[in-house]
Amino acid sequence: MGQVKFGLFAANYGTCADPESAVTVARHAEAAGFESVWTGEHIVLPDPAPPRLPFDPTLPFLDTTVALTLLAAHTTRIKVASGIIVLPLRNPVLLAKELASVDVVSGGRLVVGVGAGYIPEEFAAVGVPLAGRQARVDEHIQALRALWTMEHPHFQGQYVSFEGIDAHPRPVQRPGPPIVVGGEGRTALTRAVTLANGWYGFSLDVDATRQCLDRLRQVGSAHDRPAELGPLEITVTPSGPLDHGVVARYEDLGVNRLVLLPQPDAVGADRHRPVPLERILGTVDWAAQKLLPR
């Protein structure tokens, strides 16, 4: 097994909703040897915030594709990744154009993380029913790939259909940017196995990661994985204290990438609380010295 790669989360919200701070963090992570920087996404948040959510309604989020473009334009090597786009809320034809453009602007450094979403108020505001969102994710993934890969793109589904059209430029990465599915439920795990290049588990300690990967293996034994997708790449945002020994335990489980929180030991609602810029830069320096392979 190769050495685990490291990413950094929250590159577009909280402190990094400030464009200058976002660029500073991304450049610092690139210089330190991080493999990727990851955005989060909420288009709107409920106000007042319900107790079930860890987000204050005033928490600023730069739009994902705008932020990825910004970060790509100010870096040269580090991958830019969405973690995750709430896919049912997006028109997949428009999104395919936006993401192909980001891949072109970045020179082929885009990773497309997607998920089903879960906030009813967000779906209602966009005018998309919460019911049926899982089926929408599956269709939208297929529609994205059709637009990126087919000589004459066409797709026929319940929620999206098109034919007799084309869209250029195509992504630099062929057959397209890797698609990573977020979520720990059986539907998300099945989607990762059957439709995606990777799976992303958020804020999981070693034991929770082991349980998810056990379920992924169970799903894999029940569903065929298309050969063209290749091996399933495992990405996890770790929860709890980190050191070389803990990283090795994740790696032993088969984790390929660890995407660190700006404050890696944050738990609960604090996972999304803005962290001062100097603290984020300090996290990058600490990880480069203590965790990243040399």
mmCIF file of N, CA and C in Angstrom, residues 185-196 199 211-227 229-232 234:
data_model
loop_
_atom_site.group_PDB
_atom_site.id
_atom_site.type_symbol
_atom_site.label_atom_id
_atom_site.label_comp_id
_atom_site.label_asym_id
_atom_site.label_seq_id
_atom_site.Cartn_x
_atom_site.Cartn_y
_atom_site.Cartn_z
ATOM 1 N N GLY A 185 -24.446 6.010 4.845
ATOM 2 C CA GLY A 185 -25.605 5.126 4.724
ATOM 3 C C GLY A 185 -25.404 4.089 3.624
ATOM 4 N N ARG A 186 -26.243 3.047 3.651
ATOM 5 C CA ARG A 186 -26.071 1.970 2.669
ATOM 6 C C ARG A 186 -26.254 2.462 1.233
ATOM 7 N N THR A 187 -27.180 3.408 1.026
ATOM 8 C CA THR A 187 -27.376 3.922 -0.329
ATOM 9 C C THR A 187 -26.126 4.620 -0.830
ATOM 10 N N ALA A 188 -25.510 5.440 0.025
ATOM 11 C CA ALA A 188 -24.280 6.129 -0.374
ATOM 12 C C ALA A 188 -23.149 5.140 -0.611
ATOM 13 N N LEU A 189 -23.034 4.130 0.242
ATOM 14 C CA LEU A 189 -21.966 3.141 0.080
ATOM 15 C C LEU A 189 -22.160 2.353 -1.213
ATOM 16 N N THR A 190 -23.394 2.005 -1.522
ATOM 17 C CA THR A 190 -23.680 1.299 -2.774
ATOM 18 C C THR A 190 -23.343 2.176 -3.970
ATOM 19 N N ARG A 191 -23.678 3.450 -3.866
ATOM 20 C CA ARG A 191 -23.356 4.394 -4.944
ATOM 21 C C ARG A 191 -21.838 4.479 -5.144
ATOM 22 N N ALA A 192 -21.096 4.520 -4.058
ATOM 23 C CA ALA A 192 -19.640 4.582 -4.178
ATOM 24 C C ALA A 192 -19.092 3.368 -4.908
ATOM 25 N N VAL A 193 -19.601 2.197 -4.554
ATOM 26 C CA VAL A 193 -19.101 0.964 -5.158
ATOM 27 C C VAL A 193 -19.466 0.874 -6.635
ATOM 28 N N THR A 194 -20.675 1.287 -6.994
ATOM 29 C CA THR A 194 -21.182 1.029 -8.341
ATOM 30 C C THR A 194 -21.011 2.192 -9.313
ATOM 31 N N LEU A 195 -20.831 3.430 -8.782
ATOM 32 C CA LEU A 195 -20.819 4.590 -9.673
ATOM 33 C C LEU A 195 -19.620 5.514 -9.518
ATOM 34 N N ALA A 196 -18.837 5.366 -8.463
ATOM 35 C CA ALA A 196 -17.848 6.393 -8.143
ATOM 36 C C ALA A 196 -16.415 5.862 -8.174
ATOM 37 N N TRP A 199 -14.759 7.074 -2.208
ATOM 38 C CA TRP A 199 -15.729 7.271 -1.127
ATOM 39 C C TRP A 199 -15.109 8.175 -0.081
ATOM 40 N N GLN A 211 -15.780 0.358 10.707
ATOM 41 C CA GLN A 211 -17.160 -0.101 10.507
ATOM 42 C C GLN A 211 -17.671 0.261 9.112
ATOM 43 N N CYS A 212 -17.381 1.485 8.656
ATOM 44 C CA CYS A 212 -17.818 1.895 7.320
ATOM 45 C C CYS A 212 -17.139 1.058 6.241
ATOM 46 N N LEU A 213 -15.863 0.792 6.406
ATOM 47 C CA LEU A 213 -15.152 0.016 5.387
ATOM 48 C C LEU A 213 -15.612 -1.436 5.385
ATOM 49 N N ASP A 214 -15.988 -1.952 6.558
ATOM 50 C CA ASP A 214 -16.584 -3.293 6.596
ATOM 51 C C ASP A 214 -17.890 -3.311 5.801
ATOM 52 N N ARG A 215 -18.712 -2.260 5.969
ATOM 53 C CA ARG A 215 -19.968 -2.193 5.224
ATOM 54 C C ARG A 215 -19.713 -2.006 3.733
ATOM 55 N N LEU A 216 -18.682 -1.248 3.398
ATOM 56 C CA LEU A 216 -18.324 -1.091 1.987
ATOM 57 C C LEU A 216 -17.952 -2.435 1.364
ATOM 58 N N ARG A 217 -17.216 -3.239 2.109
ATOM 59 C CA ARG A 217 -16.842 -4.567 1.592
ATOM 60 C C ARG A 217 -18.077 -5.451 1.426
ATOM 61 N N GLN A 218 -18.999 -5.358 2.365
ATOM 62 C CA GLN A 218 -20.236 -6.129 2.235
ATOM 63 C C GLN A 218 -21.014 -5.711 0.994
ATOM 64 N N VAL A 219 -21.091 -4.407 0.768
ATOM 65 C CA VAL A 219 -21.775 -3.908 -0.430
ATOM 66 C C VAL A 219 -21.040 -4.378 -1.677
ATOM 67 N N GLY A 220 -19.708 -4.339 -1.628
ATOM 68 C CA GLY A 220 -18.923 -4.756 -2.771
ATOM 69 C C GLY A 220 -19.102 -6.219 -3.120
ATOM 70 N N SER A 221 -19.383 -7.029 -2.114
ATOM 71 C CA SER A 221 -19.602 -8.450 -2.378
ATOM 72 C C SER A 221 -20.972 -8.708 -2.997
ATOM 73 N N ALA A 222 -21.884 -7.744 -2.861
ATOM 74 C CA ALA A 222 -23.248 -7.911 -3.367
ATOM 75 C C ALA A 222 -23.493 -7.180 -4.680
ATOM 76 N N HIS A 223 -22.572 -6.303 -5.069
ATOM 77 C CA HIS A 223 -22.760 -5.497 -6.275
ATOM 78 C C HIS A 223 -21.490 -5.534 -7.113
ATOM 79 N N ASP A 224 -21.656 -5.665 -8.415
ATOM 80 C CA ASP A 224 -20.514 -5.612 -9.315
ATOM 81 C C ASP A 224 -20.011 -4.183 -9.424
ATOM 82 N N ARG A 225 -18.689 -4.032 -9.417
ATOM 83 C CA ARG A 225 -18.072 -2.718 -9.622
ATOM 84 C C ARG A 225 -17.548 -2.654 -11.050
ATOM 85 N N PRO A 226 -17.974 -1.665 -11.833
ATOM 86 C CA PRO A 226 -17.489 -1.550 -13.203
ATOM 87 C C PRO A 226 -15.964 -1.434 -13.243
ATOM 88 N N ALA A 227 -15.330 -2.210 -14.101
ATOM 89 C CA ALA A 227 -13.872 -2.247 -14.152
ATOM 90 C C ALA A 227 -13.271 -0.886 -14.474
ATOM 91 N N LEU A 229 -13.969 1.918 -13.427
ATOM 92 C CA LEU A 229 -13.853 2.807 -12.267
ATOM 93 C C LEU A 229 -12.550 2.590 -11.504
ATOM 94 N N GLY A 230 -11.920 1.443 -11.679
ATOM 95 C CA GLY A 230 -10.679 1.163 -10.969
ATOM 96 C C GLY A 230 -10.911 0.908 -9.494
ATOM 97 N N PRO A 231 -9.837 0.790 -8.725
ATOM 98 C CA PRO A 231 -9.975 0.567 -7.281
ATOM 99 C C PRO A 231 -10.678 1.752 -6.617
ATOM 100 N N LEU A 232 -11.483 1.450 -5.597
ATOM 101 C CA LEU A 232 -12.195 2.495 -4.869
ATOM 102 C C LEU A 232 -11.223 3.209 -3.931
ATOM 103 N N ILE A 234 -10.261 5.574 -0.908
ATOM 104 C CA ILE A 234 -10.909 5.867 0.369
ATOM 105 C C ILE A 234 -10.341 7.156 0.960
#
